[in-house]
Amino acid sequence: MDKVEERKYHRKRCTFLGILYKHMTHNLRCLKETEMPTQFVKNMIVFCLVLILLPATTMSAAPVIKDVALSKVIRTTLKISSKKEVKTSDLKKLKSLYAEDTKNKISNLQGLEHAVNLVDLIMPGHKIKNITSLSKLKKLEFLVLEGNQISDLSPLSGLSNLESLLISGNQIKNLTPLKNLHKLTSLLASGNQVADLSPLQKLNLEWIIMDGNKIQDLSPLKNHPALEYLYVEDNLIQDIAVLDTIPHLIEVSLAGNPLNEQAEQVIKKLEKKGVIVSLEYENEAETK
């Protein structure tokens, strides 16, 4: 039972006890005029005292982790018996959590906000939509949420220690919440609906893998100081001139884009610098 629920419970309990007290006081007055046995009166008084003194903590509290599948993963990780509830103190012991068994789908992360010492969180292929609970996990460095149903990355905006983020196969359109994550070096966000790369301008990304989005404009990556690997297959990119300004570029994959006529000259320049440029899908290249 959290503090808010506990306060609500206490208010309801006090209201109930107040009514009961008035009722008992009235009845005790009436008892003076009757022949009701004294022992009965004593028993009723004891009953009232027990109710008043009964602490809220004796009530069965709601589980900290609401999702059964998530609870199972945590129990397995921390070796907690199925007969015991997962407590807040247990969650603070978590450093890494791997929920890669997708037979039992996780859909609710509520309660995971107490796992404040988590560094690695891997949860691909579940049914997660809301990631609000992750906003308090300030120590997270490695986060995998591929193949879920996430559309809003806002809860990640304050995770300043995040280094690798894998969010491919979701419903993401907006990368703005990532714009201040300056420790982020790897972003894998293929199979989403992202069109704007502007939020990535000032990040220290070395890897950007964003195949299958709606990207048309690569200009936000101009002079990007850290970028080494860029995979943007199956987007809507025509102009790739900006790639010639990226100083440490090692490899770029552009297969499935409607490149303009000038792209050929840019590619030649890149290849002279030693940059690997791929215009074919990996499987096609292997068969040749």
PDB file of C-alpha atoms in Angstrom:
ATOM      1  CA  MET A   1       0.000   0.000   0.000  1.00  0.00           C
ATOM      2  CA  ASP A   2       1.587   3.283  -1.062  1.00  0.00           C
ATOM      3  CA  LYS A   3       1.362   6.525   0.950  1.00  0.00           C
ATOM      4  CA  VAL A   4      -1.588   7.932  -0.997  1.00  0.00           C
ATOM      5  CA  GLU A   5      -3.599   4.721  -0.669  1.00  0.00           C
ATOM      6  CA  GLU A   6      -2.672   4.526   3.003  1.00  0.00           C
ATOM      7  CA  ARG A   7      -3.952   8.070   3.640  1.00  0.00           C
ATOM      8  CA  LYS A   8      -7.199   7.297   1.818  1.00  0.00           C
ATOM      9  CA  TYR A   9      -7.583   4.127   3.851  1.00  0.00           C
ATOM     10  CA  HIS A  10      -6.979   5.985   7.120  1.00  0.00           C
ATOM     11  CA  ARG A  11      -9.568   8.655   6.219  1.00  0.00           C
ATOM     12  CA  LYS A  12     -12.201   6.035   5.432  1.00  0.00           C
ATOM     13  CA  ARG A  13     -11.272   4.057   8.530  1.00  0.00           C
ATOM     14  CA  CYS A  14     -11.498   7.097  10.799  1.00  0.00           C
ATOM     15  CA  THR A  15     -14.875   8.044   9.342  1.00  0.00           C
ATOM     16  CA  PHE A  16     -16.151   4.525   9.925  1.00  0.00           C
ATOM     17  CA  LEU A  17     -14.806   4.423  13.485  1.00  0.00           C
ATOM     18  CA  GLY A  18     -16.324   7.834  14.220  1.00  0.00           C
ATOM     19  CA  ILE A  19     -19.758   6.627  13.167  1.00  0.00           C
ATOM     20  CA  LEU A  20     -19.276   3.391  15.087  1.00  0.00           C
ATOM     21  CA  TYR A  21     -18.218   5.308  18.206  1.00  0.00           C
ATOM     22  CA  LYS A  22     -21.342   7.491  18.092  1.00  0.00           C
ATOM     23  CA  HIS A  23     -23.482   4.417  17.579  1.00  0.00           C
ATOM     24  CA  MET A  24     -21.865   2.576  20.495  1.00  0.00           C
ATOM     25  CA  THR A  25     -22.110   5.621  22.786  1.00  0.00           C
ATOM     26  CA  HIS A  26     -25.810   5.871  22.060  1.00  0.00           C
ATOM     27  CA  ASN A  27     -26.281   2.153  22.662  1.00  0.00           C
ATOM     28  CA  LEU A  28     -24.345   2.254  25.916  1.00  0.00           C
ATOM     29  CA  ARG A  29     -26.640   4.996  27.188  1.00  0.00           C
ATOM     30  CA  CYS A  30     -29.590   2.837  26.303  1.00  0.00           C
ATOM     31  CA  LEU A  31     -28.025  -0.166  27.998  1.00  0.00           C
ATOM     32  CA  LYS A  32     -28.123   1.639  31.321  1.00  0.00           C
ATOM     33  CA  GLU A  33     -31.883   1.461  31.128  1.00  0.00           C
ATOM     34  CA  THR A  34     -31.975  -2.227  30.188  1.00  0.00           C
ATOM     35  CA  GLU A  35     -30.969  -5.467  31.800  1.00  0.00           C
ATOM     36  CA  MET A  36     -28.295  -6.277  29.181  1.00  0.00           C
ATOM     37  CA  PRO A  37     -25.536  -8.452  30.742  1.00  0.00           C
ATOM     38  CA  THR A  38     -22.432  -6.550  31.802  1.00  0.00           C
ATOM     39  CA  GLN A  39     -20.133  -9.034  29.992  1.00  0.00           C
ATOM     40  CA  PHE A  40     -21.769  -8.215  26.650  1.00  0.00           C
ATOM     41  CA  VAL A  41     -21.084  -4.524  27.177  1.00  0.00           C
ATOM     42  CA  LYS A  42     -17.454  -5.284  28.000  1.00  0.00           C
ATOM     43  CA  ASN A  43     -17.088  -7.419  24.890  1.00  0.00           C
ATOM     44  CA  MET A  44     -18.450  -4.649  22.685  1.00  0.00           C
ATOM     45  CA  ILE A  45     -16.033  -2.127  24.176  1.00  0.00           C
ATOM     46  CA  VAL A  46     -13.081  -4.489  23.590  1.00  0.00           C
ATOM     47  CA  PHE A  47     -14.234  -4.996  19.996  1.00  0.00           C
ATOM     48  CA  CYS A  48     -14.218  -1.227  19.402  1.00  0.00           C
ATOM     49  CA  LEU A  49     -10.776  -0.850  20.934  1.00  0.00           C
ATOM     50  CA  VAL A  50      -9.386  -3.589  18.680  1.00  0.00           C
ATOM     51  CA  LEU A  51     -10.776  -1.807  15.621  1.00  0.00           C
ATOM     52  CA  ILE A  52      -9.257   1.488  16.698  1.00  0.00           C
ATOM     53  CA  LEU A  53      -5.850  -0.002  17.455  1.00  0.00           C
ATOM     54  CA  LEU A  54      -5.714  -2.235  14.398  1.00  0.00           C
ATOM     55  CA  PRO A  55      -2.953  -0.776  12.165  1.00  0.00           C
ATOM     56  CA  ALA A  56      -3.451  -0.238   8.475  1.00  0.00           C
ATOM     57  CA  THR A  57      -0.414  -2.398   7.776  1.00  0.00           C
ATOM     58  CA  THR A  58      -2.351  -5.503   8.805  1.00  0.00           C
ATOM     59  CA  MET A  59      -4.462  -5.047   5.691  1.00  0.00           C
ATOM     60  CA  SER A  60      -3.279  -7.036   2.690  1.00  0.00           C
ATOM     61  CA  ALA A  61      -1.403  -4.460   0.595  1.00  0.00           C
ATOM     62  CA  ALA A  62      -1.649  -4.436  -3.181  1.00  0.00           C
ATOM     63  CA  PRO A  63       1.414  -5.974  -4.868  1.00  0.00           C
ATOM     64  CA  VAL A  64       4.186  -3.557  -5.814  1.00  0.00           C
ATOM     65  CA  ILE A  65       4.554  -5.201  -9.232  1.00  0.00           C
ATOM     66  CA  LYS A  66       1.147  -5.422 -10.897  1.00  0.00           C
ATOM     67  CA  ASP A  67       2.130  -7.428 -13.978  1.00  0.00           C
ATOM     68  CA  VAL A  68       2.281 -11.176 -13.326  1.00  0.00           C
ATOM     69  CA  ALA A  69       4.819 -11.845 -16.086  1.00  0.00           C
ATOM     70  CA  LEU A  70       7.109  -9.050 -14.878  1.00  0.00           C
ATOM     71  CA  SER A  71       6.807 -10.267 -11.306  1.00  0.00           C
ATOM     72  CA  LYS A  72       7.873 -13.743 -12.433  1.00  0.00           C
ATOM     73  CA  VAL A  73      11.002 -12.392 -14.156  1.00  0.00           C
ATOM     74  CA  ILE A  74      11.940 -10.389 -11.064  1.00  0.00           C
ATOM     75  CA  ARG A  75      11.387 -13.388  -8.782  1.00  0.00           C
ATOM     76  CA  THR A  76      13.594 -15.537 -10.990  1.00  0.00           C
ATOM     77  CA  THR A  77      16.325 -12.890 -11.119  1.00  0.00           C
ATOM     78  CA  LEU A  78      16.355 -12.287  -7.367  1.00  0.00           C
ATOM     79  CA  LYS A  79      15.488 -15.894  -6.426  1.00  0.00           C
ATOM     80  CA  ILE A  80      12.383 -14.876  -4.503  1.00  0.00           C
ATOM     81  CA  SER A  81       9.909 -17.610  -3.612  1.00  0.00           C
ATOM     82  CA  SER A  82       6.541 -17.526  -5.377  1.00  0.00           C
ATOM     83  CA  LYS A  83       4.969 -17.583  -1.922  1.00  0.00           C
ATOM     84  CA  LYS A  84       6.446 -14.188  -1.049  1.00  0.00           C
ATOM     85  CA  GLU A  85       5.503 -10.764  -2.367  1.00  0.00           C
ATOM     86  CA  VAL A  86       8.108  -8.749  -4.265  1.00  0.00           C
ATOM     87  CA  LYS A  87       8.891  -5.772  -2.023  1.00  0.00           C
ATOM     88  CA  THR A  88      10.244  -2.315  -2.775  1.00  0.00           C
ATOM     89  CA  SER A  89      13.432  -3.273  -0.940  1.00  0.00           C
ATOM     90  CA  ASP A  90      13.832  -6.253  -3.290  1.00  0.00           C
ATOM     91  CA  LEU A  91      13.545  -4.059  -6.371  1.00  0.00           C
ATOM     92  CA  LYS A  92      16.380  -1.854  -5.150  1.00  0.00           C
ATOM     93  CA  LYS A  93      18.694  -4.870  -5.391  1.00  0.00           C
ATOM     94  CA  LEU A  94      18.208  -5.188  -9.144  1.00  0.00           C
ATOM     95  CA  LYS A  95      21.174  -4.178 -11.306  1.00  0.00           C
ATOM     96  CA  SER A  96      20.199  -6.054 -14.478  1.00  0.00           C
ATOM     97  CA  LEU A  97      16.865  -7.421 -15.641  1.00  0.00           C
ATOM     98  CA  TYR A  98      16.500  -9.632 -18.710  1.00  0.00           C
ATOM     99  CA  ALA A  99      12.894 -10.294 -19.753  1.00  0.00           C
ATOM    100  CA  GLU A 100      13.600 -12.110 -22.994  1.00  0.00           C
ATOM    101  CA  ASP A 101      11.022 -14.879 -22.542  1.00  0.00           C
ATOM    102  CA  THR A 102       8.204 -13.560 -24.715  1.00  0.00           C
ATOM    103  CA  LYS A 103       5.833 -16.481 -24.102  1.00  0.00           C
ATOM    104  CA  ASN A 104       4.507 -14.569 -21.110  1.00  0.00           C
ATOM    105  CA  LYS A 105       4.044 -11.033 -22.409  1.00  0.00           C
ATOM    106  CA  ILE A 106       4.714  -8.084 -20.116  1.00  0.00           C
ATOM    107  CA  SER A 107       2.331  -5.166 -20.601  1.00  0.00           C
ATOM    108  CA  ASN A 108       2.505  -3.173 -17.360  1.00  0.00           C
ATOM    109  CA  LEU A 109       5.731  -1.756 -15.897  1.00  0.00           C
ATOM    110  CA  GLN A 110       4.054  -0.251 -12.829  1.00  0.00           C
ATOM    111  CA  GLY A 111       6.199  -0.770  -9.748  1.00  0.00           C
ATOM    112  CA  LEU A 112       9.462  -0.973 -11.665  1.00  0.00           C
ATOM    113  CA  GLU A 113      10.115   2.664 -10.766  1.00  0.00           C
ATOM    114  CA  HIS A 114      11.404   1.353  -7.419  1.00  0.00           C
ATOM    115  CA  ALA A 115      14.270  -0.481  -9.154  1.00  0.00           C
ATOM    116  CA  VAL A 116      16.394   2.656  -8.927  1.00  0.00           C
ATOM    117  CA  ASN A 117      19.708   0.803  -9.221  1.00  0.00           C
ATOM    118  CA  LEU A 118      18.966  -0.822 -12.569  1.00  0.00           C
ATOM    119  CA  VAL A 119      21.788  -0.408 -15.091  1.00  0.00           C
ATOM    120  CA  ASP A 120      20.680  -2.860 -17.801  1.00  0.00           C
ATOM    121  CA  LEU A 121      17.046  -3.456 -18.757  1.00  0.00           C
ATOM    122  CA  ILE A 122      16.225  -5.807 -21.631  1.00  0.00           C
ATOM    123  CA  MET A 123      12.557  -6.322 -22.559  1.00  0.00           C
ATOM    124  CA  PRO A 124      12.120  -7.057 -26.278  1.00  0.00           C
ATOM    125  CA  GLY A 125       8.989  -8.485 -27.873  1.00  0.00           C
ATOM    126  CA  HIS A 126       6.397  -7.731 -25.209  1.00  0.00           C
ATOM    127  CA  LYS A 127       3.207  -5.622 -25.167  1.00  0.00           C
ATOM    128  CA  ILE A 128       4.540  -2.546 -23.406  1.00  0.00           C
ATOM    129  CA  LYS A 129       2.898   0.770 -24.293  1.00  0.00           C
ATOM    130  CA  ASN A 130       3.507   2.989 -21.278  1.00  0.00           C
ATOM    131  CA  ILE A 131       7.095   3.440 -20.062  1.00  0.00           C
ATOM    132  CA  THR A 132       6.399   6.118 -17.430  1.00  0.00           C
ATOM    133  CA  SER A 133       7.820   3.857 -14.713  1.00  0.00           C
ATOM    134  CA  LEU A 134      11.257   4.079 -16.324  1.00  0.00           C
ATOM    135  CA  SER A 135      11.548   7.831 -15.733  1.00  0.00           C
ATOM    136  CA  LYS A 136      13.022   7.323 -12.259  1.00  0.00           C
ATOM    137  CA  LEU A 137      15.659   4.807 -13.285  1.00  0.00           C
ATOM    138  CA  LYS A 138      18.476   7.346 -13.481  1.00  0.00           C
ATOM    139  CA  LYS A 139      21.258   4.751 -13.496  1.00  0.00           C
ATOM    140  CA  LEU A 140      20.103   3.031 -16.682  1.00  0.00           C
ATOM    141  CA  GLU A 141      22.869   2.677 -19.269  1.00  0.00           C
ATOM    142  CA  PHE A 142      21.583  -0.069 -21.566  1.00  0.00           C
ATOM    143  CA  LEU A 143      17.896  -0.204 -22.500  1.00  0.00           C
ATOM    144  CA  VAL A 144      16.260  -2.637 -24.930  1.00  0.00           C
ATOM    145  CA  LEU A 145      12.563  -2.182 -25.728  1.00  0.00           C
ATOM    146  CA  GLU A 146      12.438  -3.495 -29.287  1.00  0.00           C
ATOM    147  CA  GLY A 147       9.219  -5.002 -30.626  1.00  0.00           C
ATOM    148  CA  ASN A 148       6.796  -3.406 -28.183  1.00  0.00           C
ATOM    149  CA  GLN A 149       3.946  -0.898 -28.683  1.00  0.00           C
ATOM    150  CA  ILE A 150       5.647   2.290 -27.492  1.00  0.00           C
ATOM    151  CA  SER A 151       4.819   5.648 -29.051  1.00  0.00           C
ATOM    152  CA  ASP A 152       5.969   8.137 -26.393  1.00  0.00           C
ATOM    153  CA  LEU A 153       9.618   8.375 -25.326  1.00  0.00           C
ATOM    154  CA  SER A 154       9.077  11.293 -22.914  1.00  0.00           C
ATOM    155  CA  PRO A 155       9.830   9.224 -19.792  1.00  0.00           C
ATOM    156  CA  LEU A 156      13.372   8.680 -21.086  1.00  0.00           C
ATOM    157  CA  SER A 157      14.203  12.388 -21.318  1.00  0.00           C
ATOM    158  CA  GLY A 158      15.915  12.511 -17.926  1.00  0.00           C
ATOM    159  CA  LEU A 159      17.939   9.298 -18.186  1.00  0.00           C
ATOM    160  CA  SER A 160      21.254  11.108 -18.526  1.00  0.00           C
ATOM    161  CA  ASN A 161      23.392   7.973 -18.092  1.00  0.00           C
ATOM    162  CA  LEU A 162      21.825   6.105 -20.992  1.00  0.00           C
ATOM    163  CA  GLU A 163      24.465   4.900 -23.473  1.00  0.00           C
ATOM    164  CA  SER A 164      22.615   2.420 -25.695  1.00  0.00           C
ATOM    165  CA  LEU A 165      18.938   2.542 -26.651  1.00  0.00           C
ATOM    166  CA  LEU A 166      17.296  -0.172 -28.751  1.00  0.00           C
ATOM    167  CA  ILE A 167      13.720   0.744 -29.672  1.00  0.00           C
ATOM    168  CA  SER A 168      13.201  -0.781 -33.121  1.00  0.00           C
ATOM    169  CA  GLY A 169       9.763  -2.091 -34.043  1.00  0.00           C
ATOM    170  CA  ASN A 170       7.603   0.309 -32.052  1.00  0.00           C
ATOM    171  CA  GLN A 171       5.274   3.189 -32.999  1.00  0.00           C
ATOM    172  CA  ILE A 172       7.642   6.101 -32.413  1.00  0.00           C
ATOM    173  CA  LYS A 173       7.395   9.315 -34.416  1.00  0.00           C
ATOM    174  CA  ASN A 174       9.227  11.811 -32.225  1.00  0.00           C
ATOM    175  CA  LEU A 175      12.818  11.574 -30.960  1.00  0.00           C
ATOM    176  CA  THR A 176      12.763  14.940 -29.158  1.00  0.00           C
ATOM    177  CA  PRO A 177      12.886  13.367 -25.660  1.00  0.00           C
ATOM    178  CA  LEU A 178      16.364  12.067 -26.510  1.00  0.00           C
ATOM    179  CA  LYS A 179      17.904  15.430 -27.383  1.00  0.00           C
ATOM    180  CA  ASN A 180      19.718  15.918 -24.062  1.00  0.00           C
ATOM    181  CA  LEU A 181      20.994  12.373 -23.577  1.00  0.00           C
ATOM    182  CA  HIS A 182      24.625  13.288 -24.201  1.00  0.00           C
ATOM    183  CA  LYS A 183      26.034   9.927 -23.121  1.00  0.00           C
ATOM    184  CA  LEU A 184      23.992   8.107 -25.748  1.00  0.00           C
ATOM    185  CA  THR A 185      26.351   6.506 -28.284  1.00  0.00           C
ATOM    186  CA  SER A 186      24.117   3.879 -29.904  1.00  0.00           C
ATOM    187  CA  LEU A 187      20.565   4.331 -31.190  1.00  0.00           C
ATOM    188  CA  LEU A 188      18.742   1.480 -32.892  1.00  0.00           C
ATOM    189  CA  ALA A 189      15.290   2.657 -33.940  1.00  0.00           C
ATOM    190  CA  SER A 190      14.418   0.821 -37.148  1.00  0.00           C
ATOM    191  CA  GLY A 191      10.820   0.089 -38.098  1.00  0.00           C
ATOM    192  CA  ASN A 192       9.241   3.177 -36.566  1.00  0.00           C
ATOM    193  CA  GLN A 193       7.681   6.322 -38.062  1.00  0.00           C
ATOM    194  CA  VAL A 194      10.453   8.857 -37.475  1.00  0.00           C
ATOM    195  CA  ALA A 195      10.871  11.642 -40.038  1.00  0.00           C
ATOM    196  CA  ASP A 196      12.940  14.240 -38.166  1.00  0.00           C
ATOM    197  CA  LEU A 197      16.540  13.654 -37.065  1.00  0.00           C
ATOM    198  CA  SER A 198      16.993  17.143 -35.556  1.00  0.00           C
ATOM    199  CA  PRO A 199      16.938  15.886 -31.938  1.00  0.00           C
ATOM    200  CA  LEU A 200      20.106  13.905 -32.692  1.00  0.00           C
ATOM    201  CA  GLN A 201      22.163  16.923 -33.784  1.00  0.00           C
ATOM    202  CA  LYS A 202      24.030  17.535 -30.535  1.00  0.00           C
ATOM    203  CA  LEU A 203      24.355  13.958 -29.363  1.00  0.00           C
ATOM    204  CA  ASN A 204      27.565  11.934 -29.347  1.00  0.00           C
ATOM    205  CA  LEU A 205      26.101   9.060 -31.324  1.00  0.00           C
ATOM    206  CA  GLU A 206      28.547   6.646 -32.938  1.00  0.00           C
ATOM    207  CA  TRP A 207      25.869   4.279 -34.228  1.00  0.00           C
ATOM    208  CA  ILE A 208      22.553   5.244 -35.817  1.00  0.00           C
ATOM    209  CA  ILE A 209      20.459   2.386 -37.186  1.00  0.00           C
ATOM    210  CA  MET A 210      17.128   3.668 -38.457  1.00  0.00           C
ATOM    211  CA  ASP A 211      16.070   1.504 -41.372  1.00  0.00           C
ATOM    212  CA  GLY A 212      12.410   1.587 -42.377  1.00  0.00           C
ATOM    213  CA  ASN A 213      11.363   5.010 -41.106  1.00  0.00           C
ATOM    214  CA  LYS A 214      10.159   8.153 -42.916  1.00  0.00           C
ATOM    215  CA  ILE A 215      13.424  10.079 -43.063  1.00  0.00           C
ATOM    216  CA  GLN A 216      13.887  12.462 -45.986  1.00  0.00           C
ATOM    217  CA  ASP A 217      16.446  14.929 -44.661  1.00  0.00           C
ATOM    218  CA  LEU A 218      19.909  13.988 -43.406  1.00  0.00           C
ATOM    219  CA  SER A 219      21.028  17.605 -42.890  1.00  0.00           C
ATOM    220  CA  PRO A 220      20.704  17.427 -39.066  1.00  0.00           C
ATOM    221  CA  LEU A 221      23.714  15.092 -39.202  1.00  0.00           C
ATOM    222  CA  LYS A 222      25.936  17.698 -40.867  1.00  0.00           C
ATOM    223  CA  ASN A 223      29.446  17.758 -39.343  1.00  0.00           C
ATOM    224  CA  HIS A 224      28.353  15.230 -36.745  1.00  0.00           C
ATOM    225  CA  PRO A 225      31.504  14.824 -34.627  1.00  0.00           C
ATOM    226  CA  ALA A 226      31.153  11.223 -33.443  1.00  0.00           C
ATOM    227  CA  LEU A 227      29.076   9.346 -36.009  1.00  0.00           C
ATOM    228  CA  GLU A 228      30.805   6.267 -37.465  1.00  0.00           C
ATOM    229  CA  TYR A 229      28.033   3.925 -38.582  1.00  0.00           C
ATOM    230  CA  LEU A 230      24.826   5.067 -40.277  1.00  0.00           C
ATOM    231  CA  TYR A 231      22.177   2.639 -41.504  1.00  0.00           C
ATOM    232  CA  VAL A 232      19.129   4.281 -43.054  1.00  0.00           C
ATOM    233  CA  GLU A 233      17.807   1.733 -45.524  1.00  0.00           C
ATOM    234  CA  ASP A 234      14.216   1.966 -46.781  1.00  0.00           C
ATOM    235  CA  ASN A 235      13.593   5.620 -46.041  1.00  0.00           C
ATOM    236  CA  LEU A 236      12.740   8.544 -48.341  1.00  0.00           C
ATOM    237  CA  ILE A 237      16.232  10.012 -48.731  1.00  0.00           C
ATOM    238  CA  GLN A 238      17.211  11.692 -51.998  1.00  0.00           C
ATOM    239  CA  ASP A 239      20.056  14.064 -51.105  1.00  0.00           C
ATOM    240  CA  ILE A 240      23.110  12.564 -49.367  1.00  0.00           C
ATOM    241  CA  ALA A 241      25.566  15.470 -49.792  1.00  0.00           C
ATOM    242  CA  VAL A 242      25.701  15.948 -46.024  1.00  0.00           C
ATOM    243  CA  LEU A 243      27.466  12.602 -45.617  1.00  0.00           C
ATOM    244  CA  ASP A 244      30.653  14.135 -47.010  1.00  0.00           C
ATOM    245  CA  THR A 245      30.798  16.457 -43.985  1.00  0.00           C
ATOM    246  CA  ILE A 246      30.825  13.716 -41.339  1.00  0.00           C
ATOM    247  CA  PRO A 247      34.519  13.400 -40.383  1.00  0.00           C
ATOM    248  CA  HIS A 248      34.629   9.950 -38.770  1.00  0.00           C
ATOM    249  CA  LEU A 249      32.127   8.085 -40.916  1.00  0.00           C
ATOM    250  CA  ILE A 250      33.165   4.448 -41.450  1.00  0.00           C
ATOM    251  CA  GLU A 251      30.106   2.838 -43.016  1.00  0.00           C
ATOM    252  CA  VAL A 252      26.764   3.953 -44.432  1.00  0.00           C
ATOM    253  CA  SER A 253      23.917   1.851 -45.820  1.00  0.00           C
ATOM    254  CA  LEU A 254      21.434   3.525 -48.170  1.00  0.00           C
ATOM    255  CA  ALA A 255      19.620   0.628 -49.849  1.00  0.00           C
ATOM    256  CA  GLY A 256      15.989   1.220 -50.749  1.00  0.00           C
ATOM    257  CA  ASN A 257      16.157   5.037 -50.909  1.00  0.00           C
ATOM    258  CA  PRO A 258      15.207   7.164 -53.968  1.00  0.00           C
ATOM    259  CA  LEU A 259      18.647   8.792 -54.304  1.00  0.00           C
ATOM    260  CA  ASN A 260      19.046  11.740 -56.688  1.00  0.00           C
ATOM    261  CA  GLU A 261      21.528  12.023 -59.573  1.00  0.00           C
ATOM    262  CA  GLN A 262      24.129  13.830 -57.460  1.00  0.00           C
ATOM    263  CA  ALA A 263      24.314  10.913 -55.038  1.00  0.00           C
ATOM    264  CA  GLU A 264      26.715   9.009 -57.285  1.00  0.00           C
ATOM    265  CA  GLN A 265      29.356  11.738 -57.005  1.00  0.00           C
ATOM    266  CA  VAL A 266      28.980  11.900 -53.232  1.00  0.00           C
ATOM    267  CA  ILE A 267      29.400   8.148 -52.989  1.00  0.00           C
ATOM    268  CA  LYS A 268      32.639   8.298 -54.995  1.00  0.00           C
ATOM    269  CA  LYS A 269      34.019  10.946 -52.625  1.00  0.00           C
ATOM    270  CA  LEU A 270      33.103   8.857 -49.615  1.00  0.00           C
ATOM    271  CA  GLU A 271      34.698   5.735 -51.030  1.00  0.00           C
ATOM    272  CA  LYS A 272      37.919   7.653 -51.749  1.00  0.00           C
ATOM    273  CA  LYS A 273      38.017   8.486 -48.046  1.00  0.00           C
ATOM    274  CA  GLY A 274      37.665   4.795 -47.226  1.00  0.00           C
ATOM    275  CA  VAL A 275      34.002   4.924 -46.238  1.00  0.00           C
ATOM    276  CA  ILE A 276      32.069   1.717 -46.969  1.00  0.00           C
ATOM    277  CA  VAL A 277      28.908   2.654 -48.872  1.00  0.00           C
ATOM    278  CA  SER A 278      26.204   0.041 -49.365  1.00  0.00           C
ATOM    279  CA  LEU A 279      23.394   0.512 -51.875  1.00  0.00           C
ATOM    280  CA  GLU A 280      22.218  -3.078 -51.683  1.00  0.00           C
ATOM    281  CA  TYR A 281      20.544  -5.057 -48.954  1.00  0.00           C
ATOM    282  CA  GLU A 282      22.907  -7.310 -47.045  1.00  0.00           C
ATOM    283  CA  ASN A 283      21.372 -10.538 -48.381  1.00  0.00           C
ATOM    284  CA  GLU A 284      21.616  -9.318 -51.985  1.00  0.00           C
ATOM    285  CA  ALA A 285      25.264  -8.399 -51.547  1.00  0.00           C
ATOM    286  CA  GLU A 286      26.061 -11.847 -50.141  1.00  0.00           C
ATOM    287  CA  THR A 287      24.507 -13.689 -53.090  1.00  0.00           C
ATOM    288  CA  LYS A 288      26.684 -11.862 -55.637  1.00  0.00           C
TER     289      LYS A 288
END
